[in-house]
Coordinates of C-alpha atoms and ligand atoms in Angstrom, one line a residue:
M14 CA -0.1 0.1 0.2
N15 CA 1.2 3.8 -0.8
T16 CA 1.6 6.4 1.7
R17 CA -1.1 6.5 4.8
D18 CA -3.3 4.1 2.8
T19 CA -4.4 5.3 -0.3
K20 CA -4.5 2.9 -2.5
T21 CA -3.2 3.4 -6.0
V22 CA -5.2 1.8 -8.6
L23 CA -4.3 1.0 -12.3
V24 CA -6.8 1.4 -15.2
T25 CA -5.9 -0.5 -18.5
G26 CA -8.5 1.0 -20.8
G27 CA -9.4 3.6 -18.3
A28 CA -10.5 6.2 -21.1
G29 CA -13.4 4.0 -22.5
F30 CA -16.9 3.8 -21.7
I31 CA -17.0 1.1 -18.9
G32 CA -13.1 2.3 -17.5
S33 CA -14.0 6.3 -17.3
H34 CA -17.1 5.2 -15.1
L35 CA -14.7 3.4 -12.6
V36 CA -12.3 6.0 -12.7
D37 CA -14.8 8.2 -11.7
R38 CA -16.4 6.2 -8.6
L39 CA -12.7 5.1 -7.7
L40 CA -11.4 8.7 -7.6
D41 CA -14.6 9.3 -5.5
E42 CA -13.6 7.0 -3.1
G43 CA -10.4 8.9 -2.9
C44 CA -8.0 6.3 -4.6
R45 CA -4.9 6.9 -6.8
V46 CA -5.8 6.3 -10.3
T47 CA -3.1 5.7 -13.4
V48 CA -4.9 5.0 -16.0
I49 CA -3.2 3.5 -19.6
D50 CA -5.6 3.6 -22.8
N51 CA -4.4 3.9 -27.0
L52 CA -7.7 6.0 -27.3
S53 CA -8.5 3.3 -29.8
T54 CA -12.3 3.2 -28.5
G55 CA -11.6 5.4 -25.2
R56 CA -11.9 9.0 -25.5
L57 CA -10.0 11.6 -23.2
D58 CA -13.0 13.4 -22.9
N59 CA -14.5 10.6 -20.8
V60 CA -12.1 11.2 -18.3
A61 CA -11.1 15.2 -19.0
E62 CA -13.0 16.3 -15.9
H63 CA -10.1 14.6 -13.6
K64 CA -7.1 16.2 -15.3
D65 CA -6.7 18.6 -12.7
N66 CA -7.1 16.2 -9.9
R67 CA -3.8 15.2 -8.0
N68 CA -4.7 11.6 -7.5
F69 CA -5.3 11.0 -11.2
Q70 CA -2.7 10.7 -14.2
Y71 CA -3.2 9.0 -18.0
V72 CA -0.6 7.5 -20.1
V73 CA -2.0 7.3 -23.8
D74 CA -0.1 4.4 -24.7
T75 CA -0.7 0.8 -26.0
I76 CA -0.8 -1.9 -23.2
L77 CA 1.4 -4.0 -25.4
N78 CA 4.2 -2.0 -24.3
E79 CA 5.5 -4.2 -21.7
S80 CA 8.3 -1.8 -20.1
L81 CA 6.0 -0.1 -19.8
M82 CA 3.1 -1.7 -18.1
D83 CA 5.8 -3.0 -15.9
E84 CA 6.6 -0.1 -14.4
L85 CA 2.8 1.0 -14.2
V86 CA 1.8 -2.3 -12.2
A87 CA 4.8 -1.5 -9.9
Q88 CA 3.7 1.5 -8.8
C89 CA -0.2 0.7 -8.2
D90 CA -1.8 -1.7 -5.8
E91 CA -4.4 -3.2 -7.9
V92 CA -5.2 -3.7 -11.6
Y93 CA -8.4 -3.2 -13.3
H94 CA -7.8 -4.6 -16.9
L95 CA -10.4 -3.4 -19.2
A96 CA -8.9 -2.4 -21.7
A97 CA -9.9 -4.9 -25.4
A98 CA -11.3 -4.6 -28.5
V99 CA -14.3 -4.5 -28.4
G100 CA -18.1 -3.9 -30.3
V101 CA -19.2 -6.2 -32.9
K102 CA -18.9 -3.4 -35.7
L103 CA -14.8 -3.4 -35.0
I104 CA -14.5 -7.0 -34.3
M105 CA -15.7 -7.7 -37.7
N106 CA -13.8 -5.1 -39.2
R107 CA -10.7 -5.1 -37.8
P108 CA -9.7 -9.4 -36.2
V109 CA -6.1 -8.5 -36.8
E110 CA -6.0 -6.0 -34.1
T111 CA -9.1 -7.6 -31.9
L112 CA -7.1 -11.0 -31.5
E113 CA -3.9 -9.4 -31.1
T114 CA -5.0 -6.8 -28.3
N115 CA -7.1 -9.0 -26.6
V116 CA -4.4 -11.8 -26.0
R117 CA -1.4 -10.5 -25.8
G118 CA -2.4 -7.3 -24.2
T119 CA -3.9 -9.5 -21.8
E120 CA -0.8 -11.7 -21.8
V121 CA 1.0 -8.3 -20.8
V122 CA -1.4 -7.5 -18.1
L123 CA -0.7 -11.2 -16.3
R124 CA 2.8 -11.1 -16.6
C125 CA 3.5 -7.6 -15.1
A126 CA 1.1 -8.5 -12.6
N127 CA 2.7 -11.9 -11.5
R128 CA 6.2 -10.3 -11.4
H129 CA 5.2 -7.8 -8.5
K130 CA 2.8 -9.9 -7.2
K131 CA -0.5 -7.4 -7.7
K132 CA -4.2 -8.0 -7.4
V133 CA -5.6 -8.1 -10.9
L134 CA -9.4 -8.4 -12.3
I135 CA -9.5 -9.2 -15.8
T136 CA -12.8 -8.1 -17.6
S137 CA -13.9 -10.9 -20.0
T138 CA -17.7 -11.4 -22.1
S139 CA -20.2 -13.6 -22.1
E140 CA -19.6 -13.7 -25.7
V141 CA -17.9 -16.4 -24.7
Y142 CA -20.7 -18.8 -24.4
G143 CA -21.7 -18.1 -27.7
K144 CA -24.4 -20.0 -28.9
A145 CA -24.8 -21.7 -25.5
M146 CA -28.5 -20.5 -24.9
D147 CA -29.7 -21.6 -27.9
D148 CA -28.7 -24.9 -26.9
N149 CA -29.2 -25.2 -23.5
G150 CA -33.3 -25.2 -23.5
G151 CA -32.5 -21.1 -22.5
A152 CA -31.5 -21.5 -19.4
P153 CA -29.8 -18.5 -18.0
L154 CA -25.9 -18.8 -18.5
R155 CA -23.8 -19.9 -15.6
E156 CA -20.6 -19.5 -15.3
D157 CA -19.6 -23.4 -15.2
G158 CA -22.1 -24.1 -18.2
D159 CA -20.4 -25.7 -21.8
S160 CA -19.9 -22.9 -24.5
L161 CA -20.8 -23.1 -27.9
I162 CA -18.8 -21.2 -30.1
G163 CA -19.0 -21.2 -33.9
P164 CA -16.5 -22.1 -36.7
T165 CA -13.3 -20.3 -37.0
S166 CA -14.6 -18.9 -40.2
C167 CA -16.7 -17.0 -38.8
R168 CA -15.2 -13.9 -37.4
R169 CA -17.1 -12.9 -34.6
W170 CA -15.9 -15.6 -32.7
A171 CA -12.6 -14.6 -32.6
Y172 CA -13.6 -12.2 -30.1
A173 CA -15.4 -14.6 -28.3
C174 CA -12.4 -17.9 -28.3
S175 CA -9.6 -14.5 -27.4
K176 CA -11.6 -13.5 -24.4
A177 CA -11.9 -17.2 -23.4
L178 CA -8.0 -17.9 -24.2
D179 CA -7.8 -14.8 -21.7
E180 CA -9.8 -16.7 -19.0
F181 CA -7.6 -19.5 -19.3
L182 CA -4.2 -17.7 -18.7
A183 CA -5.7 -15.9 -15.8
L184 CA -7.1 -19.0 -14.2
A185 CA -3.6 -20.7 -14.9
Y186 CA -1.7 -17.7 -13.1
F187 CA -4.1 -18.1 -10.7
E188 CA -3.4 -21.5 -10.1
E189 CA 0.0 -22.2 -10.8
K190 CA 1.9 -18.9 -9.8
K191 CA -0.9 -18.1 -7.2
L192 CA -1.5 -14.7 -8.9
P193 CA -4.5 -13.0 -6.9
V194 CA -6.7 -12.9 -9.6
V195 CA -10.5 -12.5 -10.3
V196 CA -12.8 -12.7 -13.9
V197 CA -15.9 -11.1 -14.7
R198 CA -17.8 -11.9 -18.0
L199 CA -19.7 -8.7 -18.5
F200 CA -23.0 -9.0 -20.1
N201 CA -24.0 -6.2 -22.8
T202 CA -23.2 -2.8 -21.1
V203 CA -25.1 0.3 -21.5
G204 CA -25.1 3.6 -20.3
P205 CA -23.9 7.3 -20.9
R206 CA -20.6 7.7 -22.7
Q207 CA -21.2 4.5 -25.0
T208 CA -20.9 5.2 -28.5
G209 CA -23.0 3.7 -31.3
Q210 CA -20.0 3.8 -33.5
Y211 CA -19.1 0.1 -33.1
G212 CA -22.0 -1.0 -33.2
M213 CA -23.5 -1.3 -29.7
V214 CA -27.0 -1.7 -30.0
V215 CA -29.3 0.6 -27.6
P216 CA -26.8 4.2 -28.1
N217 CA -27.5 3.4 -32.2
F218 CA -31.6 3.1 -31.3
V219 CA -31.4 6.2 -29.2
Q220 CA -29.5 8.2 -31.2
K221 CA -31.5 7.8 -34.5
A222 CA -34.7 7.9 -32.4
L223 CA -33.7 10.8 -31.5
L224 CA -33.3 12.3 -35.3
N225 CA -36.2 10.8 -35.9
K226 CA -34.3 8.7 -38.2
P227 CA -34.9 5.1 -39.0
I228 CA -34.0 2.4 -36.2
I229 CA -32.5 -0.5 -38.2
V230 CA -33.0 -4.1 -36.2
Y231 CA -30.7 -6.8 -37.7
G232 CA -32.5 -10.0 -38.4
D233 CA -36.2 -10.5 -37.5
G234 CA -35.8 -8.7 -33.9
S235 CA -36.8 -11.8 -32.5
Q236 CA -32.9 -12.1 -30.3
S237 CA -33.2 -11.1 -27.3
R238 CA -30.3 -9.5 -24.9
S239 CA -30.2 -8.2 -21.4
F240 CA -28.8 -4.9 -20.8
T241 CA -27.0 -3.8 -17.6
H242 CA -26.4 -0.7 -16.3
V243 CA -22.6 0.5 -16.4
S244 CA -23.4 1.7 -12.7
D245 CA -24.5 -1.7 -11.7
V246 CA -21.1 -3.2 -13.6
V247 CA -18.8 -0.8 -11.5
E248 CA -20.4 -1.7 -8.0
A249 CA -20.2 -5.2 -9.3
L250 CA -16.3 -4.9 -10.1
V251 CA -15.3 -3.0 -7.0
R252 CA -16.9 -5.2 -4.6
L253 CA -15.6 -8.6 -6.3
M254 CA -12.3 -6.8 -6.3
A255 CA -12.3 -6.3 -2.7
E256 CA -13.7 -9.8 -2.0
P257 CA -11.1 -12.8 -1.4
R258 CA -13.5 -15.4 -2.2
A259 CA -13.7 -14.0 -5.8
L260 CA -10.4 -14.9 -6.0
G261 CA -9.6 -17.6 -8.9
Q262 CA -13.0 -17.5 -9.6
V263 CA -15.3 -16.4 -12.9
I264 CA -18.2 -14.4 -12.4
N265 CA -21.1 -13.3 -14.3
V266 CA -21.9 -9.6 -14.2
G267 CA -25.3 -8.6 -15.9
N268 CA -29.1 -8.2 -15.1
P269 CA -30.9 -11.1 -15.8
Q270 CA -33.8 -8.9 -17.1
E271 CA -34.4 -9.6 -21.0
I272 CA -36.0 -8.4 -23.9
T273 CA -36.1 -9.2 -27.4
I274 CA -34.5 -6.5 -30.1
R275 CA -37.4 -5.5 -31.9
D276 CA -39.1 -4.7 -28.5
L277 CA -36.1 -2.7 -27.8
A278 CA -36.7 -0.6 -30.6
E279 CA -40.3 -0.2 -29.8
L280 CA -39.5 0.9 -26.3
V281 CA -37.0 3.4 -27.3
K282 CA -39.4 5.0 -29.5
E283 CA -41.6 5.3 -27.3
M284 CA -39.8 6.9 -24.5
T285 CA -38.1 9.1 -26.8
G286 CA -41.7 10.1 -28.7
S287 CA -40.0 9.7 -31.9
R288 CA -41.5 9.4 -35.0
S289 CA -38.6 6.9 -36.6
E290 CA -39.6 3.8 -38.4
I291 CA -38.6 0.5 -37.6
E292 CA -36.6 -1.1 -40.3
Y293 CA -35.3 -4.8 -40.9
I294 CA -32.2 -5.7 -42.8
P295 CA -30.9 -9.0 -42.9
Y296 CA -28.1 -9.5 -40.8
E297 CA -25.7 -9.9 -44.0
R298 CA -26.0 -6.2 -44.8
A299 CA -25.0 -5.6 -41.5
Y300 CA -21.8 -7.3 -40.9
G301 CA -21.4 -9.3 -43.8
P302 CA -21.9 -12.7 -45.6
G303 CA -21.6 -15.6 -43.1
F304 CA -22.5 -13.5 -40.1
E305 CA -23.7 -15.6 -36.6
D306 CA -25.5 -13.9 -33.9
M307 CA -26.6 -15.9 -30.5
R308 CA -30.6 -16.2 -29.9
R309 CA -30.2 -15.1 -26.6
R310 CA -27.9 -14.0 -23.9
C311 CA -28.9 -14.0 -20.2
P312 CA -27.0 -14.4 -17.1
D313 CA -27.1 -16.2 -14.0
I314 CA -26.2 -13.9 -11.3
R315 CA -26.9 -16.1 -8.5
K316 CA -23.0 -16.5 -7.9
L317 CA -22.2 -12.6 -7.8
E318 CA -25.3 -11.9 -5.2
E319 CA -23.7 -15.0 -3.3
L320 CA -20.2 -13.0 -3.2
T321 CA -21.0 -9.7 -3.2
G322 CA -24.8 -9.5 -1.8
F323 CA -25.1 -7.3 -5.0
T324 CA -27.6 -7.2 -7.5
P325 CA -28.2 -4.7 -10.1
R326 CA -30.4 -1.8 -9.5
V327 CA -31.3 0.0 -12.3
D328 CA -33.8 -1.7 -14.4
L329 CA -33.9 -1.4 -18.4
R330 CA -36.0 1.5 -18.3
G331 CA -34.0 3.4 -16.1
I332 CA -31.1 2.4 -18.7
I333 CA -32.7 3.5 -22.1
Q334 CA -33.6 6.8 -20.1
S335 CA -29.8 7.3 -19.0
V336 CA -28.9 6.8 -22.3
I337 CA -31.4 9.0 -23.5
A338 CA -30.7 12.3 -21.4
Y339 CA -26.7 12.1 -22.3
F340 CA -27.5 12.3 -26.0
Q341 CA -29.8 15.0 -25.3
S342 CA -27.6 17.4 -23.0
Ligands
UDP16 N1 -28.2 -5.0 -33.4 C1 -29.6 -4.3 -34.3 N2 -29.6 -3.5 -34.7 C2 -28.2 -2.2 -34.4 C3 -27.5 -2.8 -33.7 C4 -27.4 -3.8 -33.3 O1 -30.8 -4.9 -34.6 O2 -28.5 -1.1 -34.7 C5 -28.4 -6.2 -32.9 C6 -27.5 -7.3 -33.2 O3 -27.4 -7.8 -34.2 C7 -27.8 -7.8 -32.0 C8 -28.3 -7.2 -31.0 O4 -28.8 -5.6 -31.5 O5 -28.5 -9.0 -32.0 C9 -27.0 -6.8 -29.8 O6 -26.0 -6.1 -30.6 P1 -25.0 -5.5 -29.8 O7 -23.5 -5.1 -31.2 O8 -25.3 -4.1 -28.5 O9 -24.9 -6.7 -28.9 P2 -23.8 -8.3 -29.2 O10 -25.0 -8.7 -28.1 O11 -24.7 -8.5 -30.3 O12 -22.4 -8.1 -28.4

């Protein structure tokens, strides 16, 4: 621990959507926070309000820079690893970058954390379940359930595999090197600062609705998702980092409330009072040929509740409202 028990926390990807909300929270708690972000999808604007805070510093660089990472990890007490290639659009357009950042990046983070024996929370994704829920009779996804990933010729699954490899590596460090590691699988996270640029559905729908432009649903809209507000995700991350029983565990973080994408489009339209048309286009037009989606993705969060006593508090309307307010401001 640093002077006078002020914790120093390193947040990789701290200028990103989720990372920047975590940074707000950690600074509020009185931590010293260092961010490393290459601004590939993150934005300095997201953390601009902290630039004069003496507890805050940021480095614009890649987590693949191992000597720099080594220095930053040495100086901190714990690491939240959020830097990753994210967003289905980005993953489809830049597959090499996705694999390199997600596989080699996490490798660097874990190696440095292990060298200095620092506690690390690795964020993974519900994408690692792949199409499991289409195949298991629709039961919510449990951490110890099987994954069902599509063929390697289908680019989308590269992301799932890269994050699954991150999980294997993190758990291997925990088992073999006794590194204190927590692995978190994030389900669709939504809130202020998320852009629709990389494909995410809620900011996309809200932006279109506010402009009275067509809301574009991919496929027939009967696929469903479960959305979690970013404030709930941050709460869960902070609690899991502090919970000794979470070490060496993989934990779902999500909100089990489920909605079809068609109903989501209707709800966004209603809540914005929009005149937008809802249009349906085939997946191929959105993502190119051979794209595979999953029908449903809903978390079982009993493990999170059992470990932290926490359940998400913001419901779907609250989530959408916060995104509307963000784009209106
Ligand atoms: N989607 C959509 N219109 C959009 C963006 C996404 O219909 O403008 C669909 C997408 O095909 C998927 C769901 O909404 O079925 C969630 O997409 P997102 O990219 O937000 O996250 P995913 O859960 O697929 O990673």
